[in-house]
Coordinates of C-alpha atoms in Angstrom, one line a residue:
X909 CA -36.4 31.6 -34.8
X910 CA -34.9 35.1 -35.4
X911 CA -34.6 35.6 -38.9
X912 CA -33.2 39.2 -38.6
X913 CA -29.5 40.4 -38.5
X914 CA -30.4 40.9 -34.5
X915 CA -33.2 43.6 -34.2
X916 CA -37.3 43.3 -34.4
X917 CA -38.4 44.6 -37.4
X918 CA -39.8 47.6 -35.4
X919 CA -36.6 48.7 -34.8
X920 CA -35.2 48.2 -37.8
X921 CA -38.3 50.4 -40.1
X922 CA -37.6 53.8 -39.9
X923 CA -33.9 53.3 -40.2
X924 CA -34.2 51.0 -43.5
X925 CA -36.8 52.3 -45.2
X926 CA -38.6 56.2 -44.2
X927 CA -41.5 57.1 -45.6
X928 CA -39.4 59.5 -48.2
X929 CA -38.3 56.5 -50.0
X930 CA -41.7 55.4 -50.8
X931 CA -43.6 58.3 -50.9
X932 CA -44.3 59.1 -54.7
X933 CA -48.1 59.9 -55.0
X934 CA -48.3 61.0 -58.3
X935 CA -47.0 58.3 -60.7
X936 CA -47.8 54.6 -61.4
X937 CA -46.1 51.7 -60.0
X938 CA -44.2 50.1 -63.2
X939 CA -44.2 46.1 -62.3
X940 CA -42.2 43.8 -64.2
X941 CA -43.2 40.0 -63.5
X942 CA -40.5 37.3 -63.6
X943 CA -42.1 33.8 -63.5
X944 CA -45.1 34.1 -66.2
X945 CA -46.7 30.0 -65.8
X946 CA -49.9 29.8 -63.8
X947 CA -49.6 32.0 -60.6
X948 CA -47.6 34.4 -63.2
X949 CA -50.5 34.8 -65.0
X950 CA -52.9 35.8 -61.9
X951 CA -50.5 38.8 -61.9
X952 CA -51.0 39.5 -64.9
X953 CA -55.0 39.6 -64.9
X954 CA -54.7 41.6 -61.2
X955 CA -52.6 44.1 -62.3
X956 CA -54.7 44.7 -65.9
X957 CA -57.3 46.1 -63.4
X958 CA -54.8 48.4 -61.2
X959 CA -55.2 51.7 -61.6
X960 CA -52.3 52.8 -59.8
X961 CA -49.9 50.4 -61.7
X962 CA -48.4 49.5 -65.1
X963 CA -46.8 46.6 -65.9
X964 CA -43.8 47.7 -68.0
X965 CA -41.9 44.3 -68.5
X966 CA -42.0 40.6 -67.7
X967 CA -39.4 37.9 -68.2
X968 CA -39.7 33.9 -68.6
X969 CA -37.1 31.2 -69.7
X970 CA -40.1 30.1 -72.2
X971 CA -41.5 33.3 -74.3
X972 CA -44.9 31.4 -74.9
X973 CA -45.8 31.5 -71.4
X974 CA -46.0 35.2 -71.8
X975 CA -47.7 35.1 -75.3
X976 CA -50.5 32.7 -73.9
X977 CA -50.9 35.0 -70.7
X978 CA -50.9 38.6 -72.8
X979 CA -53.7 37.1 -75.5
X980 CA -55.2 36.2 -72.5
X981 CA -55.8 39.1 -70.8
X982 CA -56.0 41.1 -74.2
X983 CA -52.8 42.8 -73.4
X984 CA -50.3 44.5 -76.0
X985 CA -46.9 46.1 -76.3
X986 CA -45.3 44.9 -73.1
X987 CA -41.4 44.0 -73.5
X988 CA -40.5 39.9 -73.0
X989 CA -37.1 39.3 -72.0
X990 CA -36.1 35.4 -71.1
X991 CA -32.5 37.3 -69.0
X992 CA -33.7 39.4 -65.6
X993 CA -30.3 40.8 -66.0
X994 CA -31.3 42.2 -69.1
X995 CA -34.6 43.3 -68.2
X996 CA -33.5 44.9 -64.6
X997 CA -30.7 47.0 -67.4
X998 CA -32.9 48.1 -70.2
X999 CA -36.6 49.0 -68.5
X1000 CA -37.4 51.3 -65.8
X1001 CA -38.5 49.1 -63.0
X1002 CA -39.9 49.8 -60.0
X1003 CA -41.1 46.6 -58.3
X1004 CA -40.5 43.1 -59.5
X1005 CA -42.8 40.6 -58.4
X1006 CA -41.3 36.9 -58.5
X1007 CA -43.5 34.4 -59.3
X1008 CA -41.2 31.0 -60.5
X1009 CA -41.9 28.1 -59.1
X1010 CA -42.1 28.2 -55.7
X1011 CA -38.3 26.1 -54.9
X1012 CA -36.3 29.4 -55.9
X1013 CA -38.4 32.8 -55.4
X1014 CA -35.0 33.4 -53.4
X1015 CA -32.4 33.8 -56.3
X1016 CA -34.7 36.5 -58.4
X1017 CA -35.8 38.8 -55.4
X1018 CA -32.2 39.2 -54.0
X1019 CA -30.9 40.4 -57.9
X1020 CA -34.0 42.6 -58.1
X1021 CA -33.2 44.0 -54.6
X1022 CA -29.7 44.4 -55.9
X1023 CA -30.7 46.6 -58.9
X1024 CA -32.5 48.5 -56.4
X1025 CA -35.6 47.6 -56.8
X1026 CA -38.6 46.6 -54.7
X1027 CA -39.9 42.9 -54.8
X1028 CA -43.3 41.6 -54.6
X1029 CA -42.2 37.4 -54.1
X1030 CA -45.0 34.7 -54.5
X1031 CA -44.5 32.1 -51.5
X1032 CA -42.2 30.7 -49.9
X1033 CA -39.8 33.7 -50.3
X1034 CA -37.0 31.1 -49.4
X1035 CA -36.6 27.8 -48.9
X1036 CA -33.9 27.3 -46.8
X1037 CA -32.8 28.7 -43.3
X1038 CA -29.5 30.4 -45.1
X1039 CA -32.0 31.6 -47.6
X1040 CA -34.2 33.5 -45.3
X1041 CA -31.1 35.0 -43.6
X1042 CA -29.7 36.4 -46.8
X1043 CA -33.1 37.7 -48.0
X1044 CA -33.1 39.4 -44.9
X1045 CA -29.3 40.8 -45.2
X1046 CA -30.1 41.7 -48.9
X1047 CA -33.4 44.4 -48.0
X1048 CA -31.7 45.5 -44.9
X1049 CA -28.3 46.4 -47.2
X1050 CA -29.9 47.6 -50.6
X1051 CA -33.4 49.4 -48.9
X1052 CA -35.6 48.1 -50.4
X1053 CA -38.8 46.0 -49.9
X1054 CA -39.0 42.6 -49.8
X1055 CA -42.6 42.2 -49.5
X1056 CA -44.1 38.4 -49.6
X1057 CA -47.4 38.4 -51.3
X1058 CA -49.4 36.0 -48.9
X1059 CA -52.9 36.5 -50.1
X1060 CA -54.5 34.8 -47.5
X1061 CA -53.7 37.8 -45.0
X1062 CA -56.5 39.8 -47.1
X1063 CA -59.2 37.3 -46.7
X1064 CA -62.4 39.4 -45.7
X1065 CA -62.8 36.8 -42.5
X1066 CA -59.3 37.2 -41.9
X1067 CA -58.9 40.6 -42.3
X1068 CA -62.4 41.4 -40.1
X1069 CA -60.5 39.0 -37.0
X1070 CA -58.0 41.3 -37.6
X1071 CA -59.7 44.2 -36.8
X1072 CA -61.1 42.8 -33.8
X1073 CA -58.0 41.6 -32.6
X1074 CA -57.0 45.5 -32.6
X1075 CA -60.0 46.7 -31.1
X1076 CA -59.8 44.1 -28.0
X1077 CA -62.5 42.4 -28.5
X1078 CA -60.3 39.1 -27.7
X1079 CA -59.2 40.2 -25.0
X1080 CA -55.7 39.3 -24.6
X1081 CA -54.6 37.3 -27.2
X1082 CA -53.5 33.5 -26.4
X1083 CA -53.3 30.9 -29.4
X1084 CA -54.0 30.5 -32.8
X1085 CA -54.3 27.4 -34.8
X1086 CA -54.3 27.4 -38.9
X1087 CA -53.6 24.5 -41.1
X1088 CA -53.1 24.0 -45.1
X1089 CA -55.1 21.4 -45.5
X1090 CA -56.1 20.8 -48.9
X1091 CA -56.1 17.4 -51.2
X1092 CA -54.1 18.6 -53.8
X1093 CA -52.2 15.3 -55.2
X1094 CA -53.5 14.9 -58.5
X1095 CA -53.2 19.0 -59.0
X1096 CA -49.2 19.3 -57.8
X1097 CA -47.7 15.4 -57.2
X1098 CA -48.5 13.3 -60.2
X1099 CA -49.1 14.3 -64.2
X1100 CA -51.1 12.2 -66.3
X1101 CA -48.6 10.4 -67.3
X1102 CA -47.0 8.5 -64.3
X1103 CA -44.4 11.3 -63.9
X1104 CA -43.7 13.3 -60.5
X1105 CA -43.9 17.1 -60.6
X1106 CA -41.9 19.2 -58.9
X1107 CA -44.3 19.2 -55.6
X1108 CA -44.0 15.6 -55.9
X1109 CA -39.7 15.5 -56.1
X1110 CA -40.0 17.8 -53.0
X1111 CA -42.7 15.4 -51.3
X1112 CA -40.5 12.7 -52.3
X1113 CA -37.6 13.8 -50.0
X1114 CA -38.8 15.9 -47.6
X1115 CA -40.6 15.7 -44.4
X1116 CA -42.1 18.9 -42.2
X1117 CA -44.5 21.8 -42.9
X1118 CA -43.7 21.8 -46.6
X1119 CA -45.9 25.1 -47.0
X1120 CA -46.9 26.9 -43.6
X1121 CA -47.2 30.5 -45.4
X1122 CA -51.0 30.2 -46.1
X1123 CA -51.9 28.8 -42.5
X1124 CA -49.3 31.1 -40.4
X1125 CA -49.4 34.5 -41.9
X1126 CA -52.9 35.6 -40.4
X1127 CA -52.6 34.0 -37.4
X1128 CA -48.9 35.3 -36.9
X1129 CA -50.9 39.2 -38.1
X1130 CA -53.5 38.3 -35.7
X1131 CA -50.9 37.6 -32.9
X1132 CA -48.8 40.6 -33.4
X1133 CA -45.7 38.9 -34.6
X1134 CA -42.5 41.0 -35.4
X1135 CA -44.7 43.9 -34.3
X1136 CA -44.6 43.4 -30.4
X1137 CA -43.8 39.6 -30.1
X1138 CA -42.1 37.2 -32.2
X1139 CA -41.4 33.2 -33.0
X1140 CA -39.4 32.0 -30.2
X1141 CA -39.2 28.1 -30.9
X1142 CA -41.0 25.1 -32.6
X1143 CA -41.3 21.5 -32.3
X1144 CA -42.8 19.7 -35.4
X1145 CA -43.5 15.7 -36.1
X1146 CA -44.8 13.8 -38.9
X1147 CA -47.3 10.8 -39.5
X1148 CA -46.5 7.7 -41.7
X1149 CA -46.7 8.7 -45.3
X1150 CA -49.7 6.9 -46.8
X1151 CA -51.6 8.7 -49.7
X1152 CA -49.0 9.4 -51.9
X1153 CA -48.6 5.6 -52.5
X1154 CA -52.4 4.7 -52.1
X1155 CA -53.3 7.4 -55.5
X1156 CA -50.5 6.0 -57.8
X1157 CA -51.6 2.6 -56.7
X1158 CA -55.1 3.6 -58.1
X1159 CA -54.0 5.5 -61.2
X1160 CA -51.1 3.6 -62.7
X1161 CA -51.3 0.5 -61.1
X1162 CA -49.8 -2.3 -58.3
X1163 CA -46.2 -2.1 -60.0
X1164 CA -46.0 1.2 -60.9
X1165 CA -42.5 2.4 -59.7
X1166 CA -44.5 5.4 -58.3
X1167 CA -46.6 3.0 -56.3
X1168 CA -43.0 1.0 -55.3
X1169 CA -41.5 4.3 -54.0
X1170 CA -40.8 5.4 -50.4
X1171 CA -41.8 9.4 -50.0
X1172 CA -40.7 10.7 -46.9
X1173 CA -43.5 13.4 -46.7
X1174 CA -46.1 12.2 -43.8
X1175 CA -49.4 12.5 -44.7
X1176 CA -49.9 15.1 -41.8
X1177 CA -47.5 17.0 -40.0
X1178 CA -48.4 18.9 -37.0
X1179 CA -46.3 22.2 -36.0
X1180 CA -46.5 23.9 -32.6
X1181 CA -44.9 27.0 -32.3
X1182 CA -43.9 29.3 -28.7
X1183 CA -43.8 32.9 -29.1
X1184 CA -41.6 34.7 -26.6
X1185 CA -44.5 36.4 -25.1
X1186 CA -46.3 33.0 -24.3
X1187 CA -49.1 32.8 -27.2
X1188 CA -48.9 29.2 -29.0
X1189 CA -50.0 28.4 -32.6
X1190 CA -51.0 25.1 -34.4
X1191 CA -50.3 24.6 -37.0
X1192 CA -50.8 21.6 -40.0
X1193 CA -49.6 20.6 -43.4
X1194 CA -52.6 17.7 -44.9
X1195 CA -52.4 17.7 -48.8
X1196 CA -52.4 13.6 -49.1
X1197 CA -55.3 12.5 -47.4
X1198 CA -58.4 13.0 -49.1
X1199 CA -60.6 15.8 -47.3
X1200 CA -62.4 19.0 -48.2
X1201 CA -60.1 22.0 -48.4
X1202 CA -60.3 24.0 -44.7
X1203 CA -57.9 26.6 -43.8
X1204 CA -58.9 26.7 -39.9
X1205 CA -58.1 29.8 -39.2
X1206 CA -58.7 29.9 -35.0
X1207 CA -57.9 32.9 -32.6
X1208 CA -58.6 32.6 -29.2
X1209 CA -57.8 35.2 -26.5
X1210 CA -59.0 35.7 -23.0
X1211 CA -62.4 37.2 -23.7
X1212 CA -63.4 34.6 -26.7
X1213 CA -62.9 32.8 -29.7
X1214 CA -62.9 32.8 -33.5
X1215 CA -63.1 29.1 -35.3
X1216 CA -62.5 29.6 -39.3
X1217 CA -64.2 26.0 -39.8
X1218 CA -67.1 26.9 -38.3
X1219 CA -66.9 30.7 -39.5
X1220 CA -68.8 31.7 -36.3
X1221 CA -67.5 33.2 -33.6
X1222 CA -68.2 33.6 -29.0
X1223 CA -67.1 36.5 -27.4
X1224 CA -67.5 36.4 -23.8
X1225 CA -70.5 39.0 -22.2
X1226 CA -71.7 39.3 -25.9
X1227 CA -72.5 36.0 -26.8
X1228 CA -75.5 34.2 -25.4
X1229 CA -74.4 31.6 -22.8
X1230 CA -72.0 29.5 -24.3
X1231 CA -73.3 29.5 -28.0
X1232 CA -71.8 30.4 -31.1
X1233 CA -72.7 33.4 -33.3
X1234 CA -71.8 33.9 -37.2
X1235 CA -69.9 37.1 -38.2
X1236 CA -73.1 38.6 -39.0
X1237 CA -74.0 40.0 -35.8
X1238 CA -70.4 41.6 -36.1
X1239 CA -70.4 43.8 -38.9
X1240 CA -69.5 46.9 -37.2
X1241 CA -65.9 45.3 -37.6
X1242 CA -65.9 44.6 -41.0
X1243 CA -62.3 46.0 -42.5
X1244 CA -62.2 49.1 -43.8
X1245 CA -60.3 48.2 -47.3
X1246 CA -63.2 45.5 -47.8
X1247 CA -65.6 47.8 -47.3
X1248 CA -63.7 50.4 -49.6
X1249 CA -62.9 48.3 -52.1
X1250 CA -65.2 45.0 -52.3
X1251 CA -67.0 45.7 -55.0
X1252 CA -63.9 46.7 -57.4
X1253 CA -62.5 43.5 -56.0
X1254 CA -65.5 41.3 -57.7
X1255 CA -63.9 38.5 -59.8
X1256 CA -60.6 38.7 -59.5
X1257 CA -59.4 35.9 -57.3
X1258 CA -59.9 34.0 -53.5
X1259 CA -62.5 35.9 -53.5
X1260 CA -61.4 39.3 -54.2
X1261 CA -58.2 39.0 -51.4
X1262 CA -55.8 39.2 -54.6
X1263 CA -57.3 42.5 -55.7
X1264 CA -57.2 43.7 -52.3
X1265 CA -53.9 42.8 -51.4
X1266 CA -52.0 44.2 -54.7
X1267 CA -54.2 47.9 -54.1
X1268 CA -52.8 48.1 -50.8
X1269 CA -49.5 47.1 -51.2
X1270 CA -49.0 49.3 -54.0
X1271 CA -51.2 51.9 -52.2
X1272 CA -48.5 51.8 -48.9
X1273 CA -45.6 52.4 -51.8
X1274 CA -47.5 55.8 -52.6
X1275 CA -48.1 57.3 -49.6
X1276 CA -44.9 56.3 -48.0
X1277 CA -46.8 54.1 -45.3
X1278 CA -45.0 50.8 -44.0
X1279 CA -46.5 47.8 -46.4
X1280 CA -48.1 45.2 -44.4
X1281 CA -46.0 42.6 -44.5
X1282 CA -42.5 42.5 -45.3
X1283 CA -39.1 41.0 -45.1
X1284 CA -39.1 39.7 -41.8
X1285 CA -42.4 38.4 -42.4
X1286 CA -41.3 36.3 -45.4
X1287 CA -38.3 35.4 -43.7
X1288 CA -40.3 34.1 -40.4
X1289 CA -43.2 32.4 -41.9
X1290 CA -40.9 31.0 -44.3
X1291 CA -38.1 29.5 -42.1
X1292 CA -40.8 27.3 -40.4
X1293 CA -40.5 24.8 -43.4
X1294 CA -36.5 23.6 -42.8
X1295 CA -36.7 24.6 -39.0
X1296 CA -39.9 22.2 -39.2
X1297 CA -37.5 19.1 -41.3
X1298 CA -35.4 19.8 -38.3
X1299 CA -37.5 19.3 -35.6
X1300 CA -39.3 16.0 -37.5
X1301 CA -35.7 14.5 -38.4
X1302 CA -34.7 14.6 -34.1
X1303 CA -38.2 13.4 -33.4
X1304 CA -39.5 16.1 -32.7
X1305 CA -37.3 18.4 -30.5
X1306 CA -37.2 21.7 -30.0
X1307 CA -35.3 24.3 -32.8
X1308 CA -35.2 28.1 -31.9

């Protein structure tokens, strides 16, 4: 599952991009936002309240996506352009963040990395396997960033595992298990009208882990990937495809050609990963059965446990016999950015991870420090989608 042109990112930072190609601690950030629909907008609103950023341009194919988003927010005097082309030539540009719908975030990121300029991409940053290698080939070849904006990495439960993760308290670490699970057909499948959406063309055709960013990105953090291990193979297999046909049954009826059609999406697919040090992760795609939303969100190492679903944690010779204990008991772990900046980060999104992630990325572009997450990041928890179509389509076999 190497994504890379043959080195671990850790080999590969220092060479690509040092810190004096970052460091610049005394100006803004100028953004420009291509992609201004409903994720578009989030960017927007988040980057309003940066105090370290401006956003100097943004482009969309339709100009009133950008007119509804500016009155929005209240914002004035910021350049539309429907062409990047044209907006990459006439502003000065110093990260684009890509947020079009999510079946090409590849196509804008590479031509902003090929003006030279950093990229913030919404996820997945690609969609294919060739897509992920070129991404990669593109940042390694231009230096510069290709940073994938997985906002679930800066939940406060996440981030706090995190930091126990790096203080040992895990022990050694062994698995983790994460899942998008979330009911989400009448939101991305079907409009009101008896049409498919995009999601549902893509549901229509496809069968894997259609969207593994959300569920493997902390775990893979948690587990040290591409910073002392890595993806080494995965096997993935579906279950009949049930709910996609059972909800247009109910909502446009018996006949409907919706309700007729074959959708080669299972209702759950179930992922299991190897990483080349020997740690396994779970992980699931559940968006057509109906259920409450639930992230899972489990590390376990050799000294304990942390269950997301439960939010309570058991760490061996701390714990109480073999009982649980909430996160409360645990505060002395709490992250240092939440503590820094959970109060700023009131309101603004998933519960103030959106505010959080943006200030520290744009924070590590300052002082020169190595962002969080980057290319080989987007590239790895990105491939798992058409390795995962793979696996499913030779029931179930191994892909590297």
């Amino acid at each position: 599952m190497r994504t890379s042109a043959g080195s671990s990112c850790s080999d590969l930072n220092v060479q690509l991009f040092g810190e004096s190609r970052l460091s610049d601690m005394a100006r803004h950030w100028r953004f420009a936002i291509v992609g201004v629909g409903v994720v578009g907008e989030w960017h927007v609103r988040v980057l309003s309240r940066m105090e370290n950023a401006t956003l100097a341009a943004v482009c969309d194919v339709n100009p009133a996506q950008p007119a509804k988003a500016f009155e929005k927010n209240k914002i004035t005097g910021v350049p539309v352009y429907t062409d990047i082309h044209e907006m990459l030539r006439k502003e000065q540009i110093d990260v684009v963040t890509v947020a079009t719908p999510s079946g090409d975030h590849f196509t804008p990121a590479t031509v902003a990395m090929e003006a030279g300029k950093h990229t913030f991409t919404e996820v997945p940053a690609a969609t294919t396997v060739e897509g992920c290698h070129r991404l990669v080939g593109t940042s390694e070849r231009t230096g510069r960033h290709c940073v994938i904006m997985e906002n679930c990495c800066y939940f406060r439960n996440a981030m706090m595992v995190l930091n126990m993760v790096r203080h040992g308290l895990f022990g050694e670490m062994l698995h983790g298990e994460a899942g998008y699970q979330h009911y989400r057909i009448a939101q991305n499948v079907f409009d009101d009208h008896g049409n498919l959406l995009w999601c549902g063309e893509e549901e229509a055709r496809r069968n894997g882990n259609l969207y593994p960013t959300h569920a493997v990105g902390p775990v893979g953090q948690w587990l040290n990937i591409n910073r002392g291990d890595r993806f080494d193979y995965l096997v993935s297999v579906s279950g009949k495809s049930r709910g996609l046909n059972l909800y247009a049954a109910e909502h446009f009826g018996p006949d409907h050609p919706l309700t007729r059609r074959e959708y080669a999406l299972g209702d759950i697919n179930t992922t299991l990963i190897k990483t080349v040090n020997g740690c396994t992760i779970t992980l699931y795609h559940d968006t057509q059965a109906p259920r409450p939303y639930d992230l899972i969100y489990r590390a376990q190492g050799t000294k304990g446990l942390y269950m997301g679903t439960l939010d309570k944690i058991f760490i061996q010779g701390r714990s109480k016999g073999d009982t649980w204990e909430t996160l409360e008991g645990y505060s002395e772990f709490e992250h240092p950015l939440w503590k820094a900046l959970a109060t700023r980060a009131e309101g603004t999104g998933h519960g103030g991870a959106d505010f959080i992630m943006l200030q520290r990325l744009i924070r590590c572009f300052q002082t020169g420090t190595y962002p969080d997450m980057d290319v080989y990041d987007a590239a790895d928890w990105s491939v798992i989608a058409p390795l995962s179509e793979q696996s499913v389509a030779q029931r179930g076999r191994s892909v590297d």
